[in-house]
Structures are given as structure tokens and as C-alpha cells.
């Protein structure tokens, strides 16, 4: 599942590509992937084909002015009153190909033996055709993601946007701010705390594991067992790990592909996530995993206390 570094990578790469592009046409191959208005969408939904027709009709001829992000929600701003909100959920992908490279073969899953494929693939559900011949493809294997069309007036009513906690890479996310948030959740287990988007935006299973390794804390410690020093280390770890992951274009551990079709390389630097049973890169102990609250946390039993 893409987390903040992966979504930030997508936004950084798409912004210069999509800016000032004019939408010639939109092909919605699977109606349930698109929606109109700010309402929250259930994963299982039955969208009428008429919605897809209206979605495409409204966007035809509009120009992209900006691509940005709030938490894991991608916001494509258009000239006039509309924006498209894209949430990738479990397995969504956005891939951009310019006119010259429409035949580029792309490996859609991070499996070295998998053959690269042309787009549209079986998992392609929405295609944007731009007037200069370039295309943006929305792929989604598990079909939980969405592209939602909202007006400027509707944007403040999108519940997800109202509920997200602060952006961890924002300059305003200070130690003081972090302390006040963490101290409000004394009984939470620390991994669970990090993964709740209402506390801090954009951290999931991968980066909570890596942040906790950096802070030398076990994932099942409770917030109220942490010393001030440990909380400060945790705060530093959030910016350090997420920042490094952005520099390495995120982690392609499953189906994360950059808009160019290339993979993120941060997965090679993981210290604990996905490494249970392997040796700790620092002390050589075997990385363990524990389950709680339906989540698995990986940690080094020696480096993390
Ligand atoms: Zn270790």
C-alpha cells in the first residue's frame, strides 16, 4: 500500500508532466473507479455508467493547473472550478507516457520474473488522453482506489481532508506539535499511534516499522512508557525516515511503480520491514515480527527496547 513517500514521489513526478496539459478525452473502463462529489466511498460500490459518462464529459477540454497532495490523497487541480481527488488505496497506480513513449513496456508489479506489459493493461481502469498525445493511466489491481471529481465549493466538505492529522514533513510539524499529539494518546501502542492518519498523516506499515527501528523502540510499547528523550528520537525519526524514502522515490515492495514506470529504491534500505527472519544490519540478531491489533510489526529484539 503506498504511503506518504510513494504518494509524494508520484506528485513530484506528475506535477511538471501534467501542468498546462489539456484533457482531450477520458475513457472510464470501470465505472466504480470514478465518483462525483465529496462523499466518502465504500470499497464495495456499484457505480452507474452514467456517473462515468458525466465524469468524462465534465473534464473534457479542461487544463491541469497543479498536482499536489494532502496525506495520501492526490489532488489534480484544473482550470475553472474542478479538482480530481485520486486515492490509490491498496494497489492504485498512476503512469504517465508522452506521445513518443506510448509503447513503453512497464513492469507493473515488483516481481523480477514478471513480463513488462504495454498500457492499457488488464488493471488499467481510467485513461486520460491529453491534446498533445500524451496519456495518464490509472491502474488498480484490487480496485479499492478512486478518482473523485469535486468543485472548489465541495472541497472543504471532503471528510478525509478534514480528518487528516498534520503533514510530518511540513515545517510547521515541530517537536512541540508532535509532543502535544503523542501525549494525547497515552495508552496507544506506538506503532498503532504512528499508523493512525488522524494523529499524523501518511504513515503506514512500512514506515512505522522503519521509524521505530531508527528510534530504537519496539512497536508494541505504549506511548505512556516512553521517556521524553525517546519521544524526541521518535520525532526525529519520522522526518529522517520519510525524508530519506522520498529521496529514494519510495519503496517498491509490492505494486508501487513511479509515474515513469520505474521503481522506487528505498526498499533496498529497509532495516526491518519485510525482513523478519533475516539478520539485523547493525547487530546481526534475527529480526522478529509480532502481531497486534491485526497488524504485524517487524523489529530487532536487541536494537529496539
Ligand atoms: Zn539489531
Tab-separated table of C-alpha atoms in Angstrom, residues 14-302:
chain	number	residue	atom	x	y	z
A	14	UNK	CA	3.471	14.159	-12.260
A	15	UNK	CA	3.362	17.896	-11.478
A	16	UNK	CA	5.763	19.059	-14.217
A	17	UNK	CA	4.373	16.480	-16.666
A	18	UNK	CA	0.701	17.363	-16.257
A	19	UNK	CA	0.851	21.117	-15.714
A	20	UNK	CA	-0.834	23.005	-18.589
A	21	UNK	CA	-1.874	19.778	-20.300
A	22	UNK	CA	-5.366	19.951	-21.773
A	23	UNK	CA	-7.664	16.942	-21.416
A	24	UNK	CA	-8.832	15.798	-24.833
A	25	UNK	CA	-10.810	12.832	-23.614
A	26	UNK	CA	-11.235	10.483	-20.661
A	27	UNK	CA	-12.000	6.817	-21.023
A	28	UNK	CA	-13.512	5.205	-17.943
A	29	UNK	CA	-13.231	1.451	-18.459
A	30	UNK	CA	-14.565	0.557	-14.993
A	31	UNK	CA	-17.277	2.940	-13.678
A	32	UNK	CA	-16.718	2.078	-9.995
A	33	UNK	CA	-13.301	3.777	-10.081
A	34	UNK	CA	-14.814	7.252	-10.528
A	35	UNK	CA	-17.223	9.347	-8.473
A	36	UNK	CA	-18.835	12.773	-8.416
A	37	UNK	CA	-18.935	14.941	-5.297
A	38	UNK	CA	-17.251	14.878	-1.881
A	39	UNK	CA	-18.968	11.846	-0.285
A	40	UNK	CA	-16.843	9.082	1.275
A	41	UNK	CA	-16.822	5.952	-0.893
A	42	UNK	CA	-17.103	2.390	0.396
A	43	UNK	CA	-14.634	-0.117	-1.066
A	44	UNK	CA	-17.509	-2.161	-2.398
A	45	UNK	CA	-19.653	0.065	-4.550
A	46	UNK	CA	-21.770	-0.215	-7.629
A	47	UNK	CA	-21.354	2.930	-9.701
A	48	UNK	CA	-23.711	3.624	-12.559
A	49	UNK	CA	-22.264	4.039	-16.029
A	50	UNK	CA	-23.975	7.439	-16.145
A	51	UNK	CA	-21.612	8.700	-13.445
A	52	UNK	CA	-18.655	7.683	-15.599
A	53	UNK	CA	-20.142	9.468	-18.606
A	54	UNK	CA	-20.694	12.664	-16.614
A	55	UNK	CA	-17.202	12.423	-15.091
A	56	UNK	CA	-15.616	12.239	-18.544
A	57	UNK	CA	-17.879	14.875	-20.096
A	58	UNK	CA	-17.192	17.412	-17.338
A	59	UNK	CA	-13.420	17.032	-17.608
A	60	UNK	CA	-13.174	17.141	-21.389
A	61	UNK	CA	-11.359	20.279	-22.552
A	62	UNK	CA	-10.116	21.302	-19.090
A	63	UNK	CA	-6.495	22.174	-18.401
A	64	UNK	CA	-4.424	20.862	-15.465
A	65	UNK	CA	-3.052	23.715	-13.343
A	66	UNK	CA	-1.370	21.828	-10.500
A	67	UNK	CA	-0.787	18.428	-8.885
A	68	UNK	CA	-0.473	18.327	-5.100
A	69	UNK	CA	-1.034	16.084	-2.105
A	70	UNK	CA	-2.664	16.071	1.303
A	71	UNK	CA	-1.758	12.951	3.299
A	72	UNK	CA	-2.149	10.122	0.770
A	73	UNK	CA	-4.773	11.915	-1.308
A	74	UNK	CA	-3.549	13.258	-4.660
A	75	UNK	CA	-5.232	16.474	-5.808
A	76	UNK	CA	-5.168	17.333	-9.520
A	77	UNK	CA	-6.333	20.947	-9.879
A	78	UNK	CA	-7.960	22.021	-13.111
A	79	UNK	CA	-8.553	25.464	-14.597
A	80	UNK	CA	-12.029	26.561	-13.503
A	81	UNK	CA	-13.859	25.154	-10.511
A	82	UNK	CA	-12.934	21.456	-10.583
A	83	UNK	CA	-10.321	19.225	-8.949
A	84	UNK	CA	-9.818	15.475	-9.225
A	85	UNK	CA	-9.017	13.653	-5.971
A	86	UNK	CA	-7.137	10.417	-6.520
A	87	UNK	CA	-6.720	7.880	-3.736
A	88	UNK	CA	-4.612	4.836	-4.601
A	89	UNK	CA	-5.757	2.812	-1.563
A	90	UNK	CA	-4.154	-0.664	-1.721
A	91	UNK	CA	-2.875	-1.024	-5.276
A	92	UNK	CA	-3.620	2.117	-7.335
A	93	UNK	CA	-1.016	3.312	-9.864
A	94	UNK	CA	-0.705	6.461	-11.983
A	95	UNK	CA	1.526	6.099	-15.022
A	96	UNK	CA	2.259	8.876	-17.481
A	97	UNK	CA	3.535	8.271	-21.004
A	98	UNK	CA	4.292	11.006	-23.505
A	99	UNK	CA	3.407	10.660	-27.165
A	100	UNK	CA	6.800	9.239	-28.150
A	101	UNK	CA	6.742	6.521	-25.474
A	102	UNK	CA	3.170	5.230	-25.600
A	103	UNK	CA	4.524	1.777	-26.426
A	104	UNK	CA	6.861	1.678	-23.442
A	105	UNK	CA	6.770	-1.688	-21.668
A	106	UNK	CA	6.238	-1.402	-17.953
A	107	UNK	CA	6.618	-3.976	-15.200
A	108	UNK	CA	3.506	-3.320	-13.138
A	109	UNK	CA	4.466	-5.489	-10.171
A	110	UNK	CA	7.823	-5.633	-8.436
A	111	UNK	CA	8.421	-9.238	-9.426
A	112	UNK	CA	11.633	-9.619	-11.463
A	113	UNK	CA	10.254	-12.595	-13.402
A	114	UNK	CA	7.069	-10.782	-14.436
A	115	UNK	CA	6.986	-9.736	-18.061
A	116	UNK	CA	6.641	-5.998	-18.668
A	117	UNK	CA	3.428	-5.018	-20.399
A	118	UNK	CA	2.064	-2.293	-22.623
A	119	UNK	CA	-0.624	0.054	-21.401
A	120	UNK	CA	-3.551	-0.148	-21.166
A	121	UNK	CA	-3.106	-3.369	-19.177
A	122	UNK	CA	-5.799	-5.561	-17.624
A	123	UNK	CA	-5.542	-3.456	-14.469
A	124	UNK	CA	-5.995	-0.132	-16.333
A	125	UNK	CA	-9.394	1.343	-15.471
A	126	UNK	CA	-9.193	5.032	-16.460
A	127	UNK	CA	-7.229	6.673	-19.291
A	128	UNK	CA	-6.685	10.417	-19.721
A	129	UNK	CA	-5.866	11.458	-23.281
A	130	UNK	CA	-4.221	14.876	-23.492
A	131	UNK	CA	-4.280	17.101	-26.569
A	132	UNK	CA	-0.510	16.720	-27.102
A	133	UNK	CA	-0.867	12.954	-27.498
A	134	UNK	CA	0.390	12.033	-24.002
A	135	UNK	CA	-1.622	9.775	-21.686
A	136	UNK	CA	-2.171	9.205	-17.991
A	137	UNK	CA	-3.237	5.710	-16.940
A	138	UNK	CA	-4.936	4.789	-13.681
A	139	UNK	CA	-4.311	1.121	-12.863
A	140	UNK	CA	-5.625	-0.730	-9.850
A	141	UNK	CA	-5.330	-4.495	-9.305
A	142	UNK	CA	-7.613	-4.671	-6.287
A	143	UNK	CA	-9.930	-1.846	-7.388
A	144	UNK	CA	-10.260	-0.138	-3.996
A	145	UNK	CA	-8.928	3.253	-5.150
A	146	UNK	CA	-10.891	6.083	-6.714
A	147	UNK	CA	-10.863	9.248	-8.807
A	148	UNK	CA	-13.366	11.718	-7.412
A	149	UNK	CA	-14.450	14.893	-9.167
A	150	UNK	CA	-15.190	17.790	-6.799
A	151	UNK	CA	-15.803	21.520	-7.161
A	152	UNK	CA	-13.930	24.199	-5.213
A	153	UNK	CA	-17.043	24.597	-3.066
A	154	UNK	CA	-17.212	20.891	-2.281
A	155	UNK	CA	-13.521	20.510	-1.444
A	156	UNK	CA	-13.817	21.714	2.194
A	157	UNK	CA	-16.556	19.103	2.737
A	158	UNK	CA	-14.402	16.099	1.860
A	159	UNK	CA	-14.362	14.249	5.179
A	160	UNK	CA	-10.964	12.651	4.661
A	161	UNK	CA	-9.384	16.084	4.177
A	162	UNK	CA	-10.968	17.352	7.390
A	163	UNK	CA	-9.743	14.402	9.425
A	164	UNK	CA	-6.097	14.052	8.409
A	165	UNK	CA	-3.540	14.876	11.075
A	166	UNK	CA	-0.579	17.185	10.346
A	167	UNK	CA	1.869	16.627	7.490
A	168	UNK	CA	5.020	15.109	9.045
A	169	UNK	CA	7.397	16.735	6.517
A	170	UNK	CA	5.842	20.184	6.907
A	171	UNK	CA	7.919	22.903	8.540
A	172	UNK	CA	5.051	23.505	10.982
A	173	UNK	CA	5.318	19.961	12.332
A	174	UNK	CA	7.502	20.977	15.258
A	175	UNK	CA	8.694	18.970	18.281
A	176	UNK	CA	6.121	20.830	20.374
A	177	UNK	CA	3.323	19.924	17.997
A	178	UNK	CA	4.392	16.261	17.974
A	179	UNK	CA	4.616	16.174	21.791
A	180	UNK	CA	1.116	17.556	22.188
A	181	UNK	CA	-0.290	14.953	19.769
A	182	UNK	CA	1.581	11.974	21.215
A	183	UNK	CA	0.727	12.925	24.794
A	184	UNK	CA	-2.970	12.836	23.945
A	185	UNK	CA	-2.746	9.090	23.248
A	186	UNK	CA	-1.015	7.679	26.349
A	187	UNK	CA	-2.483	4.166	26.078
A	188	UNK	CA	-1.912	3.612	22.355
A	189	UNK	CA	0.768	1.212	21.230
A	190	UNK	CA	3.354	3.274	19.454
A	191	UNK	CA	3.124	1.563	16.044
A	192	UNK	CA	-0.645	1.917	16.117
A	193	UNK	CA	-0.264	5.575	17.064
A	194	UNK	CA	2.054	6.243	14.106
A	195	UNK	CA	-0.261	4.485	11.662
A	196	UNK	CA	-3.404	6.431	12.616
A	197	UNK	CA	-3.758	9.157	9.953
A	198	UNK	CA	-5.755	11.272	12.408
A	199	UNK	CA	-2.593	11.603	14.536
A	200	UNK	CA	-0.033	12.112	11.734
A	201	UNK	CA	-0.755	11.902	8.001
A	202	UNK	CA	0.633	9.299	5.627
A	203	UNK	CA	2.474	6.706	7.767
A	204	UNK	CA	1.607	3.040	7.226
A	205	UNK	CA	3.075	-0.359	7.936
A	206	UNK	CA	6.430	0.086	6.171
A	207	UNK	CA	7.455	3.445	7.548
A	208	UNK	CA	6.148	2.909	11.080
A	209	UNK	CA	8.453	-0.144	11.293
A	210	UNK	CA	11.420	1.802	9.929
A	211	UNK	CA	10.798	4.877	12.109
A	212	UNK	CA	10.611	2.669	15.225
A	213	UNK	CA	13.875	0.968	14.306
A	214	UNK	CA	15.508	4.378	13.964
A	215	UNK	CA	14.097	5.441	17.356
A	216	UNK	CA	15.192	2.078	18.885
A	217	UNK	CA	11.675	1.418	20.151
A	218	UNK	CA	9.674	-1.799	19.986
A	219	UNK	CA	6.398	-1.447	18.063
A	220	UNK	CA	4.199	-2.645	20.937
A	221	UNK	CA	5.484	-0.167	23.546
A	222	UNK	CA	2.735	2.059	24.905
A	223	UNK	CA	3.054	5.799	24.485
A	224	UNK	CA	2.985	6.364	28.251
A	225	UNK	CA	6.040	4.130	28.707
A	226	UNK	CA	8.243	6.402	26.567
A	227	UNK	CA	10.656	8.852	28.138
A	228	UNK	CA	10.834	12.424	26.822
A	229	UNK	CA	14.159	11.507	25.233
A	230	UNK	CA	12.569	8.542	23.426
A	231	UNK	CA	9.712	10.708	22.158
A	232	UNK	CA	12.213	13.223	20.801
A	233	UNK	CA	14.104	10.470	18.998
A	234	UNK	CA	10.819	9.234	17.559
A	235	UNK	CA	10.008	12.736	16.326
A	236	UNK	CA	13.403	12.977	14.603
A	237	UNK	CA	12.933	9.517	13.108
A	238	UNK	CA	9.666	10.472	11.417
A	239	UNK	CA	11.267	13.276	9.360
A	240	UNK	CA	14.503	11.359	8.801
A	241	UNK	CA	12.948	8.120	7.510
A	242	UNK	CA	10.155	9.712	5.447
A	243	UNK	CA	12.594	12.273	4.011
A	244	UNK	CA	15.124	9.581	3.029
A	245	UNK	CA	12.365	7.476	1.467
A	246	UNK	CA	11.241	10.423	-0.683
A	247	UNK	CA	14.847	10.929	-1.860
A	248	UNK	CA	14.866	7.255	-2.952
A	249	UNK	CA	11.463	7.519	-4.685
A	250	UNK	CA	9.671	5.357	-2.136
A	251	UNK	CA	9.628	1.587	-1.634
A	252	UNK	CA	8.594	-0.702	-4.488
A	253	UNK	CA	7.825	-3.682	-2.276
A	254	UNK	CA	4.632	-4.759	-3.989
A	255	UNK	CA	2.984	-2.838	-6.745
A	256	UNK	CA	4.303	0.681	-6.305
A	257	UNK	CA	5.524	1.993	-9.639
A	258	UNK	CA	6.577	5.587	-10.276
A	259	UNK	CA	4.683	7.534	-12.974
A	260	UNK	CA	7.673	6.949	-15.274
A	261	UNK	CA	7.278	3.177	-14.883
A	262	UNK	CA	10.492	2.967	-12.832
A	263	UNK	CA	10.622	1.545	-9.306
A	264	UNK	CA	11.397	3.244	-6.025
A	265	UNK	CA	14.653	2.082	-4.421
A	266	UNK	CA	14.087	2.683	-0.709
A	267	UNK	CA	13.047	-0.969	-0.273
A	268	UNK	CA	16.721	-1.946	-0.526
A	269	UNK	CA	17.448	0.213	2.522
A	270	UNK	CA	14.764	-1.204	4.810
A	271	UNK	CA	16.203	-2.207	8.170
A	272	UNK	CA	13.265	-4.220	9.489
A	273	UNK	CA	10.139	-4.035	7.301
A	274	UNK	CA	9.763	-7.241	5.289
A	275	UNK	CA	12.953	-8.658	6.871
A	276	UNK	CA	11.589	-10.955	9.612
A	277	UNK	CA	13.876	-13.977	9.908
A	278	UNK	CA	16.827	-12.106	8.370
A	279	UNK	CA	19.785	-10.619	10.243
A	280	UNK	CA	19.748	-7.088	11.657
A	281	UNK	CA	22.034	-4.959	9.502
A	282	UNK	CA	23.531	-3.372	12.637
A	283	UNK	CA	23.832	-6.066	15.322
A	284	UNK	CA	23.307	-9.328	13.416
A	285	UNK	CA	20.378	-10.543	15.551
A	286	UNK	CA	17.428	-12.159	13.784
A	287	UNK	CA	14.617	-9.684	13.012
A	288	UNK	CA	11.370	-10.729	14.671
A	289	UNK	CA	7.771	-9.930	13.946
A	290	UNK	CA	4.826	-9.578	16.296
A	291	UNK	CA	1.137	-9.270	15.638
A	292	UNK	CA	-1.223	-6.986	17.498
A	293	UNK	CA	-4.445	-5.193	16.595
A	294	UNK	CA	-4.431	-7.043	13.287
A	295	UNK	CA	-1.053	-5.557	12.329
A	296	UNK	CA	2.379	-7.073	12.012
A	297	UNK	CA	5.360	-5.162	13.287
A	298	UNK	CA	8.940	-6.192	12.489
A	299	UNK	CA	11.737	-5.238	14.874
A	300	UNK	CA	15.211	-6.094	16.079
A	301	UNK	CA	14.965	-7.624	19.586
A	302	UNK	CA	18.407	-6.240	20.502
